Short mmCIF file of C-alpha atoms in Angstrom, two decimals:
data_model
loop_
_atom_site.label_atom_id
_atom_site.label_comp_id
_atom_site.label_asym_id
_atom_site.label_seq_id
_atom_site.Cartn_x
_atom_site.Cartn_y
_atom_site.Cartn_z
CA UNK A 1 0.00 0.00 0.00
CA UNK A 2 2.67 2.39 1.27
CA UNK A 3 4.68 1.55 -2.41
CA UNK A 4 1.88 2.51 -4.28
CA UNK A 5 0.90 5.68 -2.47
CA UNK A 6 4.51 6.66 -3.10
CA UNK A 7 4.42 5.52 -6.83
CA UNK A 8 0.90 7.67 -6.93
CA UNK A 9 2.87 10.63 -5.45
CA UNK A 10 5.89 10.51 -7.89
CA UNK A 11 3.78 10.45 -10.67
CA UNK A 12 1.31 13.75 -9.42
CA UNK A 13 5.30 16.12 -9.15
CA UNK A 14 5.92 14.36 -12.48
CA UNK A 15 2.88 16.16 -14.24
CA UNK A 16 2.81 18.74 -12.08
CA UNK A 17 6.00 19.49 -13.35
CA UNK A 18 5.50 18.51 -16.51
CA UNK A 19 2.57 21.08 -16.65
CA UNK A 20 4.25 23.77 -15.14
CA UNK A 21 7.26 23.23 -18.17
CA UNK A 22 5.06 22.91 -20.75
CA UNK A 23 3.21 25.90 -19.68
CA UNK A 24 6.30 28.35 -20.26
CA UNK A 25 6.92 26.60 -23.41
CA UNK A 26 3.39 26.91 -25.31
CA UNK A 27 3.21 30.50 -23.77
CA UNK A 28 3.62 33.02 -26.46
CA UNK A 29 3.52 36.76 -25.13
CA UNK A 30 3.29 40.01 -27.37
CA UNK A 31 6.39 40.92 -26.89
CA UNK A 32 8.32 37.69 -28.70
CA UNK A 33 9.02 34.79 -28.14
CA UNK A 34 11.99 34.98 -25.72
CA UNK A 35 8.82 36.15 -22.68
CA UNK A 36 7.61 33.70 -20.62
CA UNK A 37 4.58 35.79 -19.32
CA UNK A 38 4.64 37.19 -15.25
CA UNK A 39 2.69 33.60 -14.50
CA UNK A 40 5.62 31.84 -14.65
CA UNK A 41 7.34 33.39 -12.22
CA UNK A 42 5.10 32.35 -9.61
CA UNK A 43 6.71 28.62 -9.34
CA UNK A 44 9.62 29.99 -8.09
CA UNK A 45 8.73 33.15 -6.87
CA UNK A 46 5.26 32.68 -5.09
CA UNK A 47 6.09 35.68 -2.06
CA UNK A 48 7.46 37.99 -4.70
CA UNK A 49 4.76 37.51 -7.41
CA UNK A 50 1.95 38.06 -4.94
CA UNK A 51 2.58 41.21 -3.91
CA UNK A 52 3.73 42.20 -6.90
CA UNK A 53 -0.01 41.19 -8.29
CA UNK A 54 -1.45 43.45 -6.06
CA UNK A 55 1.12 46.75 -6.51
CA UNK A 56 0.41 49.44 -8.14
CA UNK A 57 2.96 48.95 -10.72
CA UNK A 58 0.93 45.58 -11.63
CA UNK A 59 -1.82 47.38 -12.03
CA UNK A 60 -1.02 50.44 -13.66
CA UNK A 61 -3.28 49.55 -17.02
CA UNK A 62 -6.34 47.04 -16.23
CA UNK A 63 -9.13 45.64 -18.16
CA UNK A 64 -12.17 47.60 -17.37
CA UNK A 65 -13.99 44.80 -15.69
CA UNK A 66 -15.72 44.37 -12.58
CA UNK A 67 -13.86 45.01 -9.77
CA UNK A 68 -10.81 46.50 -11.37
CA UNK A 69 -12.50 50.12 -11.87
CA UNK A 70 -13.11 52.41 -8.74
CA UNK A 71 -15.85 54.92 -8.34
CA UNK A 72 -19.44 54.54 -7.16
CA UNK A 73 -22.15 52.98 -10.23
CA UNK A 74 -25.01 52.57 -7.56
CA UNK A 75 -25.84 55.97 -6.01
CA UNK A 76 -26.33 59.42 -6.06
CA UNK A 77 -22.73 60.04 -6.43
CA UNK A 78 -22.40 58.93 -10.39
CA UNK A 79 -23.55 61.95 -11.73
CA UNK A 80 -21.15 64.91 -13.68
CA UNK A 81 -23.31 67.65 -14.32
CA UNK A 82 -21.85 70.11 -16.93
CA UNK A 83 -24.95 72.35 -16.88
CA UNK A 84 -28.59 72.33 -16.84
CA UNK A 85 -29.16 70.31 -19.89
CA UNK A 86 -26.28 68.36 -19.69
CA UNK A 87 -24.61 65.40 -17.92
CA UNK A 88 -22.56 62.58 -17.43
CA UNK A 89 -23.54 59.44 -15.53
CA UNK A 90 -21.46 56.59 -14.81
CA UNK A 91 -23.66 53.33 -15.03
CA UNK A 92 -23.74 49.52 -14.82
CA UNK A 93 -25.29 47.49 -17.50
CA UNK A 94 -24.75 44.16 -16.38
CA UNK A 95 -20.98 43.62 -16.66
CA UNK A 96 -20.30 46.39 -18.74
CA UNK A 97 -19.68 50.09 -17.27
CA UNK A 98 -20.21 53.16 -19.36
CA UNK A 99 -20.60 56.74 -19.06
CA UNK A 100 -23.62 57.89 -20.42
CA UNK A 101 -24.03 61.37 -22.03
CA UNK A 102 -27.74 62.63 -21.28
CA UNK A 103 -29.16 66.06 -22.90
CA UNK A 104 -32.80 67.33 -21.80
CA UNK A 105 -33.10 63.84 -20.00
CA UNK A 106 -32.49 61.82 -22.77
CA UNK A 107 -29.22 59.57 -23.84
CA UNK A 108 -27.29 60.80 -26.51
CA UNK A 109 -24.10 58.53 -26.37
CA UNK A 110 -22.90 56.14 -24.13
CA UNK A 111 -18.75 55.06 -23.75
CA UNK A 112 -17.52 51.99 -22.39
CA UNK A 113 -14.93 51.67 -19.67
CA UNK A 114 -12.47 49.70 -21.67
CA UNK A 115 -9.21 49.90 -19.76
CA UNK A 116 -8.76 51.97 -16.83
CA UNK A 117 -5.00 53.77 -15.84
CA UNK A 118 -3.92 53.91 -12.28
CA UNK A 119 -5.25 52.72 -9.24
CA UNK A 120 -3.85 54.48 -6.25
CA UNK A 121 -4.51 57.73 -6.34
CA UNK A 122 -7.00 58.19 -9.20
CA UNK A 123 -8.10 56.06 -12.19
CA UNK A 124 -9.22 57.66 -15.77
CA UNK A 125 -10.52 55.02 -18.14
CA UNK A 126 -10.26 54.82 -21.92
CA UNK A 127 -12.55 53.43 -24.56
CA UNK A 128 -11.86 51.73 -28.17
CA UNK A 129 -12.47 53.30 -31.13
CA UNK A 130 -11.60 52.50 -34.87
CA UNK A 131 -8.38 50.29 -33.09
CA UNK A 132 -7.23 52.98 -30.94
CA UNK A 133 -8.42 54.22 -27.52
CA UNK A 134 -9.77 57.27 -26.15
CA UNK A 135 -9.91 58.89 -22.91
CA UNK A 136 -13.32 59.31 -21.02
CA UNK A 137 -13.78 62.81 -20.10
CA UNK A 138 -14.25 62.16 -16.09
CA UNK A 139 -11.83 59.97 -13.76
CA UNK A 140 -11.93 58.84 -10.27
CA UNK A 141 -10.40 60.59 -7.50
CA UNK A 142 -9.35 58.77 -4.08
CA UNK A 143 -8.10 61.68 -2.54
CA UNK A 144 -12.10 63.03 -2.69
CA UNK A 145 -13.67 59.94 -3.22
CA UNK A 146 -15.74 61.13 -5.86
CA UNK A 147 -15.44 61.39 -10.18
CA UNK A 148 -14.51 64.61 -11.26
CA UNK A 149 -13.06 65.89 -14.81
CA UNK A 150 -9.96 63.89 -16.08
CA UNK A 151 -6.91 65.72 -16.41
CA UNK A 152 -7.30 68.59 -19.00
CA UNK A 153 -10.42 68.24 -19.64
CA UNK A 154 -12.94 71.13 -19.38
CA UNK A 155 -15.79 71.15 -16.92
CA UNK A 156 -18.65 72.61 -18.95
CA UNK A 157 -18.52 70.74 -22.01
CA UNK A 158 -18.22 66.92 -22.57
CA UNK A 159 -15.77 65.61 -24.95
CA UNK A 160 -14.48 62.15 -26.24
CA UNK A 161 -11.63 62.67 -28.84
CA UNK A 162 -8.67 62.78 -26.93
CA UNK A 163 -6.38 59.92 -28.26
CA UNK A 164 -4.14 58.46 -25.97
CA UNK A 165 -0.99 57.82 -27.40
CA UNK A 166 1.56 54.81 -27.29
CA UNK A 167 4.03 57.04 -25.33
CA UNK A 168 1.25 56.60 -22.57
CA UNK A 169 1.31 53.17 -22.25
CA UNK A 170 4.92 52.87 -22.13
CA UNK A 171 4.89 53.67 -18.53
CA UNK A 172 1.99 52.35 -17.69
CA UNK A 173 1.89 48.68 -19.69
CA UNK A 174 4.38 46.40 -20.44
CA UNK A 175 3.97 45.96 -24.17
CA UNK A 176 1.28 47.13 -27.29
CA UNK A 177 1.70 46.87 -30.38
CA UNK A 178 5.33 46.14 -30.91
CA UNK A 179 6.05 43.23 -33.05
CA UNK A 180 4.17 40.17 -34.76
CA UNK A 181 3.65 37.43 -32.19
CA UNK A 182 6.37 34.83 -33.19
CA UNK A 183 9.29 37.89 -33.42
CA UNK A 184 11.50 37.64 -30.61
CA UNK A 185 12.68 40.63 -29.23
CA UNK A 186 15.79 41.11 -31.31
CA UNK A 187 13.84 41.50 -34.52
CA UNK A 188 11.78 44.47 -33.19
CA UNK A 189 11.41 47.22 -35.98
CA UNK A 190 10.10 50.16 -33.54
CA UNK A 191 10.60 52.87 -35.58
CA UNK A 192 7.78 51.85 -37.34
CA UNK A 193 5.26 51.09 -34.59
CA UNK A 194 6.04 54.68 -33.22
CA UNK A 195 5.02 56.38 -36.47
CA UNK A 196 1.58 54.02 -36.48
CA UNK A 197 -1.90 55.60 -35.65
CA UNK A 198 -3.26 52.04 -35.09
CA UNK A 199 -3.46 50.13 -31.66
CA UNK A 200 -3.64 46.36 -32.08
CA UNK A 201 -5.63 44.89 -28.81
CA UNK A 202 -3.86 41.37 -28.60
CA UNK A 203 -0.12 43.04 -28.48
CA UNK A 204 -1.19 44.71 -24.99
CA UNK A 205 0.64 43.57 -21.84
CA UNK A 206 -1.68 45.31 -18.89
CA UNK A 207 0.57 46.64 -16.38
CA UNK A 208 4.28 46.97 -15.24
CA UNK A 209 5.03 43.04 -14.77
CA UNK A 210 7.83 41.05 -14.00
CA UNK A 211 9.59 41.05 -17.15
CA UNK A 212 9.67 44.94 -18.20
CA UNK A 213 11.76 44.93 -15.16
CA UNK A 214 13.72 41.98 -14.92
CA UNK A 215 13.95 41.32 -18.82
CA UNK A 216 12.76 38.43 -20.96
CA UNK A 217 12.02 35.56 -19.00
CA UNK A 218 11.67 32.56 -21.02
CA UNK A 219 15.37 30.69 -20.56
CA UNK A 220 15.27 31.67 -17.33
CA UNK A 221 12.43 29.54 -16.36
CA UNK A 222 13.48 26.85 -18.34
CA UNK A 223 17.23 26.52 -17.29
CA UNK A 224 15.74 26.45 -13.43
CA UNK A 225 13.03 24.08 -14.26
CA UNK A 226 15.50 22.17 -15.46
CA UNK A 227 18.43 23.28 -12.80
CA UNK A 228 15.90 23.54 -9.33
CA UNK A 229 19.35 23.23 -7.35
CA UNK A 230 20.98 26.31 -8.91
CA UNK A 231 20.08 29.09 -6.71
CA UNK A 232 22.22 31.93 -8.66
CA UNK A 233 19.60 33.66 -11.26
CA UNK A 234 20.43 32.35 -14.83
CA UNK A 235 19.45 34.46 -18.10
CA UNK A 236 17.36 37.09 -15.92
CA UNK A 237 18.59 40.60 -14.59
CA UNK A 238 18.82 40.60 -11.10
CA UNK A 239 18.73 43.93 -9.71
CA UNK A 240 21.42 42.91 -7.22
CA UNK A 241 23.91 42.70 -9.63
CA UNK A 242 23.38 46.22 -11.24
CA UNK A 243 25.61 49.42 -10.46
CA UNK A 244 23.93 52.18 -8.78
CA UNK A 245 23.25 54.21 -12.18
CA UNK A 246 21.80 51.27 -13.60
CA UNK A 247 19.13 51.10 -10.61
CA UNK A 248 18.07 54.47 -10.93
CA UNK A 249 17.93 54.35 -14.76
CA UNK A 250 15.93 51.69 -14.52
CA UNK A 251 13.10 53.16 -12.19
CA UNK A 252 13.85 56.49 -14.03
CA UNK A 253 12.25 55.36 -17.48
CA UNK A 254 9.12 55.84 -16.17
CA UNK A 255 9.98 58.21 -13.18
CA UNK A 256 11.86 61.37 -14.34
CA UNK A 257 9.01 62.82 -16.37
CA UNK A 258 8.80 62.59 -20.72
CA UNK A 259 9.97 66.07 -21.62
CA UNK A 260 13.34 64.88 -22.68
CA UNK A 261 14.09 64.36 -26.48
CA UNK A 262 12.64 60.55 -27.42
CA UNK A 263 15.39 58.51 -28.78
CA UNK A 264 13.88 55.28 -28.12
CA UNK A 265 10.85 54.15 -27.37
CA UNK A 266 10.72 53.17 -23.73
CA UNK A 267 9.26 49.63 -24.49
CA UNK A 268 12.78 48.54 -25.95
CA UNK A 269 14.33 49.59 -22.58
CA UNK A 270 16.33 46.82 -21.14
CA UNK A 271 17.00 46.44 -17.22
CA UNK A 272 20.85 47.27 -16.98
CA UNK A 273 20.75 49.43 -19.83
CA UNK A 274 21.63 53.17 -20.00
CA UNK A 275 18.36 55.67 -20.09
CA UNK A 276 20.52 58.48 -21.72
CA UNK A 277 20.36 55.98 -24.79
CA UNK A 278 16.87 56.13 -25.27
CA UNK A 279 16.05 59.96 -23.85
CA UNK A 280 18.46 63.07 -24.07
CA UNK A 281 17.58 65.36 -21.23
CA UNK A 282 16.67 68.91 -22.16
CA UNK A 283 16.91 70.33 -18.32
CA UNK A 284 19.67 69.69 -16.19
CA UNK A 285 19.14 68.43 -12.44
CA UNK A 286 20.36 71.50 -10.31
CA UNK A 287 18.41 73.29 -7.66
CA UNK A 288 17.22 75.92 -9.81
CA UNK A 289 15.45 73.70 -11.96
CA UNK A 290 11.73 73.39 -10.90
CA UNK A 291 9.99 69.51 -11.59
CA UNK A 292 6.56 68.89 -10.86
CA UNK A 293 5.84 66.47 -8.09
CA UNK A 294 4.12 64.42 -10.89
CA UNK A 295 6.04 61.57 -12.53
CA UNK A 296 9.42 63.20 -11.50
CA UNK A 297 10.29 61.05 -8.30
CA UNK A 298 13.51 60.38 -9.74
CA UNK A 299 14.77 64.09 -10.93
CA UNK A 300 13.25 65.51 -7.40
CA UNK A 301 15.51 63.15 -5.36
CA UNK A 302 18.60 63.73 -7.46
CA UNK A 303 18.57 67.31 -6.40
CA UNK A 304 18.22 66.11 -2.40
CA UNK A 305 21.26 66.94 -0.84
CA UNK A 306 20.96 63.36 0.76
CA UNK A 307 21.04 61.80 -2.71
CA UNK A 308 23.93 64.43 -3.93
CA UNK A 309 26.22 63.13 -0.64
CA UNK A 310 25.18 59.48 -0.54
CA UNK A 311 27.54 56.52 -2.50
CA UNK A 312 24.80 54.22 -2.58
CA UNK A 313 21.19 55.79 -2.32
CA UNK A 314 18.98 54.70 -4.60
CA UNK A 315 15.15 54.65 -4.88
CA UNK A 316 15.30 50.77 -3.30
CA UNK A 317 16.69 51.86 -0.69
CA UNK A 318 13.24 53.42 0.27
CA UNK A 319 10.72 50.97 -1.79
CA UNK A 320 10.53 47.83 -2.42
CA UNK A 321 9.14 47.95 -5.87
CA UNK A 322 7.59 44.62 -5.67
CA UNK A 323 4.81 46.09 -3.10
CA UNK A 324 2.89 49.75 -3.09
CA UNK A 325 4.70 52.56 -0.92
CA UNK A 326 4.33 51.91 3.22
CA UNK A 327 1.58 53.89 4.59
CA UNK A 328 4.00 54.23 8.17
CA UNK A 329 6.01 57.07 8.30
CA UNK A 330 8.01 55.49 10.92
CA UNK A 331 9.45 53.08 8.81
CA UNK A 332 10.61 55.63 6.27
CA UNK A 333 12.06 57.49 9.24
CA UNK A 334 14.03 54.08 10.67
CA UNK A 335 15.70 54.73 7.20
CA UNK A 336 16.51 58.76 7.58
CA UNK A 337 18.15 57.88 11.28
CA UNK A 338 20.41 55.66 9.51
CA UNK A 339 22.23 58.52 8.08
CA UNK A 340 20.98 61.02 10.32
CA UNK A 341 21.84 59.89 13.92
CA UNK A 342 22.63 62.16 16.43
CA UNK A 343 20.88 64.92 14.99
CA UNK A 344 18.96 67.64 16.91
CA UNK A 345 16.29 69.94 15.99
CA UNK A 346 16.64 73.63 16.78
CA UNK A 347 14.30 75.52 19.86
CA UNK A 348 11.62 76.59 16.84
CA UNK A 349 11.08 73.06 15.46
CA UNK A 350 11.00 71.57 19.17
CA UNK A 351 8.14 74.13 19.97
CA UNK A 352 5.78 72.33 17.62
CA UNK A 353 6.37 68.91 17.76
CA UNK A 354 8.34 66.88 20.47
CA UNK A 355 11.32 65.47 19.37
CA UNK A 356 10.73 62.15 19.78
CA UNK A 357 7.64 62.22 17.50
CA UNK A 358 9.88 64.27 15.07
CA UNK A 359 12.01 61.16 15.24
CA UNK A 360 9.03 58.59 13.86
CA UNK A 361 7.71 61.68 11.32
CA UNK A 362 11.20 62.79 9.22
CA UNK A 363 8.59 63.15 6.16
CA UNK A 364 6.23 65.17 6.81
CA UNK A 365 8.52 68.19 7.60
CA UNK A 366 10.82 66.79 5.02
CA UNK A 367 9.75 65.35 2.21
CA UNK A 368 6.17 67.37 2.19
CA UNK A 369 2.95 67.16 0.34
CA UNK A 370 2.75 69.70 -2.54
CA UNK A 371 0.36 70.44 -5.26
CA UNK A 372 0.96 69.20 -9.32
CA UNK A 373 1.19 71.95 -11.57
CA UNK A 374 0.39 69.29 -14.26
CA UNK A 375 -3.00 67.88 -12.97
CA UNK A 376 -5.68 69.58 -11.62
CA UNK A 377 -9.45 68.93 -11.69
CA UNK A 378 -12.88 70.32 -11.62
CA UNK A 379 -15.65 68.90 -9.60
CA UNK A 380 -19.34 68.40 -10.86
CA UNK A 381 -21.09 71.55 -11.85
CA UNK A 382 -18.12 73.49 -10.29
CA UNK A 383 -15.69 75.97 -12.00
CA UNK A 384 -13.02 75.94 -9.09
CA UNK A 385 -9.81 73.60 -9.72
CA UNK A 386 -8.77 71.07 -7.14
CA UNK A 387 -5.32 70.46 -6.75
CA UNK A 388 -3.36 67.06 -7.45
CA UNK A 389 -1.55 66.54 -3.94
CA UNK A 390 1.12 64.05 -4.07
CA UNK A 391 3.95 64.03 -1.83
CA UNK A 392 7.53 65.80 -3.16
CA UNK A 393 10.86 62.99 -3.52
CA UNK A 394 12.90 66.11 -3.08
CA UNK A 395 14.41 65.89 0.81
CA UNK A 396 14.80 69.24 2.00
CA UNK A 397 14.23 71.50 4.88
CA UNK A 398 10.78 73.22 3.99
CA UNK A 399 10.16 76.30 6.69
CA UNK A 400 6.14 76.08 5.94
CA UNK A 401 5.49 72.30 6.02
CA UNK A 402 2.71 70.97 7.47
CA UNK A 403 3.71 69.44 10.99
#
């Protein structure tokens, strides 16, 4: 009995392993056929590849299905009204969302949700048309927990012809429309996928997975299905091994802004490869240079006097980008004492805050919340702009922060 409970065993971890082989093999992702698609990392990588499913890097694009799109369908809180006559309301029609366009009371157009961008702080939504997408006119705000108008977009008048562009999805998907489907990556043409007005839906990789920043995959899994006792990473970038400049390049693609001159395009970017290859800065980092606190993290830092003085201060040694940003100050603070012990506040800083809760708080004072210049938004039949708060990477010592 016990012999054939242990024959019925060895045979299950042969076809389990069989499966989970022949499952990187008959993959084929958009990108070529040198991916093996984030899935596969989860064999070897279960902790990693479940947080990394629930980041916001993972979920940067999404299908606009149920549970993937934020924002209220059910209540008295769906409606944009532009004016008297006219409004928006977000509705549920089964499991499709839309935003309906009413005038007078009656529907003149409806849009579907088709893939929605961002989930952390907002989310604006896109819809297909003739094989390229389009961005609804009103977004999701978590900051107010209520829709208001998307980015740009004006606040008396509906409109639905904004195009969103390829260079969008480069930092927030990990492939569209790049190559044919059995290219690998070395045969990739992208000059001219740039110059084409045409968005094919199968070529799109939702999200910032594994691969955009570890590299192609594919004989990586295979070697260690093959090789489960070699621990040392075969045919993958491993982060570990990369030199400082590398690091930040790498996070910088997608986190020093896009009003540099395109070399490039950032899908070709490689982990270990050098950004000023792909973008030539038009604005040098000094501290005269203004960035917004939108999509610069990276530029914003670099002027940080910490960054300036610091050998090996990256932006891993704050985030771990498998996981979203910690929501405890303290444990970004654990990281500023490291560097920073020893050091005492003057008589004016002590008089608002006790030091020891200064101590558990460096970012407040220090790395402060500030408004976008880029992004604001208007509220439903309002005409004042709200501001875009997100919190400023460059370390300083700001006089009028909020304590």
């Amino acid at each position: 009995m016990k012999k054939a409970v242990f024959r019925l065993t060895l045979a299950l971890l042969a076809i389990l392993f069989v499966s989970c082989n022949n499952k990187s093999e008959e993959y084929i992702d958009p990108r070529g056929t040198d991916y093996a698609g984030s899935e596969s990392c989860i064999q070897c990588h279960k902790v990693q590849s479940e947080m990394a499913f629930k980041s916001s890097h993972f979920k940067a694009t999404a299908p606009a299905i149920l549970g993937n799109v934020s924002g209220d369908f059910d209540s008295k809180n769906h409606t944009f009204i532009y004016d008297k006559d006219t409004k928006l309301v977000m509705e549920k029609d089964g499991d499709s969302l839309y935003q309906v366009l009413y005038k007078n009371g009656k529907e003149t157009a409806r849009y579907k949700f088709e893939i929605v961008f961002g989930t952390k702080h907002a989310q604006t939504s896109v819809y297909w048309k003739n094989n390229n997408t389009y961005e609804l006119p009103v977004s999701f705000y978590h900051s107010i927990n209520n829709w208001a108008t998307s980015p740009g977009f004006p606040a008396d008048k509906p409109y639905f012809d904004r195009m969103v562009v390829k260079d969008c999805y480069a930092c927030h998907s990990s492939n569209i429309s790049s190559r044919a489907l059995n290219q690998s990556s070395a045969d990739r043409n992208f000059m001219s996928m740039e110059v084409e007005d045409v968005v094919d839906k199968k070529t799109i990789v939702y999200g910032i997975d594994c691969e955009r920043c570890h590299g192609p995959a594919k004989k990586h899994v295979e070697f260690h299905l093959k090789n489960p006792n070699v621990k040392v990473a075969n045919s993958i970038t491993s982060f570990k091994t990369l030199s400082r400049e590398q690091k930040l390049d790498a996070c910088a693609l997608c986190h020093a802004g896009n009003d540099g001159m395109k070399l490039k395009s950032r899908f070709d970017f490689k982990p270990g490869e050098h950004l000023s290859d792909y973008f030539r800065e038009t604005k040098s980092i000094n501290d005269t240079t203004q960035f917004d606190v939108h999509g610069n993290q990276f530029r914003l830092m670099a002027q940080s006097k910490c960054f300036a003085n610091s050998q090996k201060m990256d932006c891993i040694t704050c985030h771990n980008p498998h996981e979203n940003a910690s929501k405890s100050m303290a444990s970004y603070s654990k990281i500023c004492m490291s560097c920073h012990q020893g050091l005492q506040h003057n008589e004016t800083t002590l008089k608002i805050m006790p030091e020891k809760l200064m101590a558990s708080n460096c970012i407040e004072c220090h790395m402060p919340k500030k408004s976008s210049n880029a992004i604001s938004f208007q509220l439903s039949n309002s005409k004042q702009l709200s501001n875009y708060i997100l919190r400023t990477h460059k370390i300083g010592i700001y006089p009028n922060a909020k304590k």
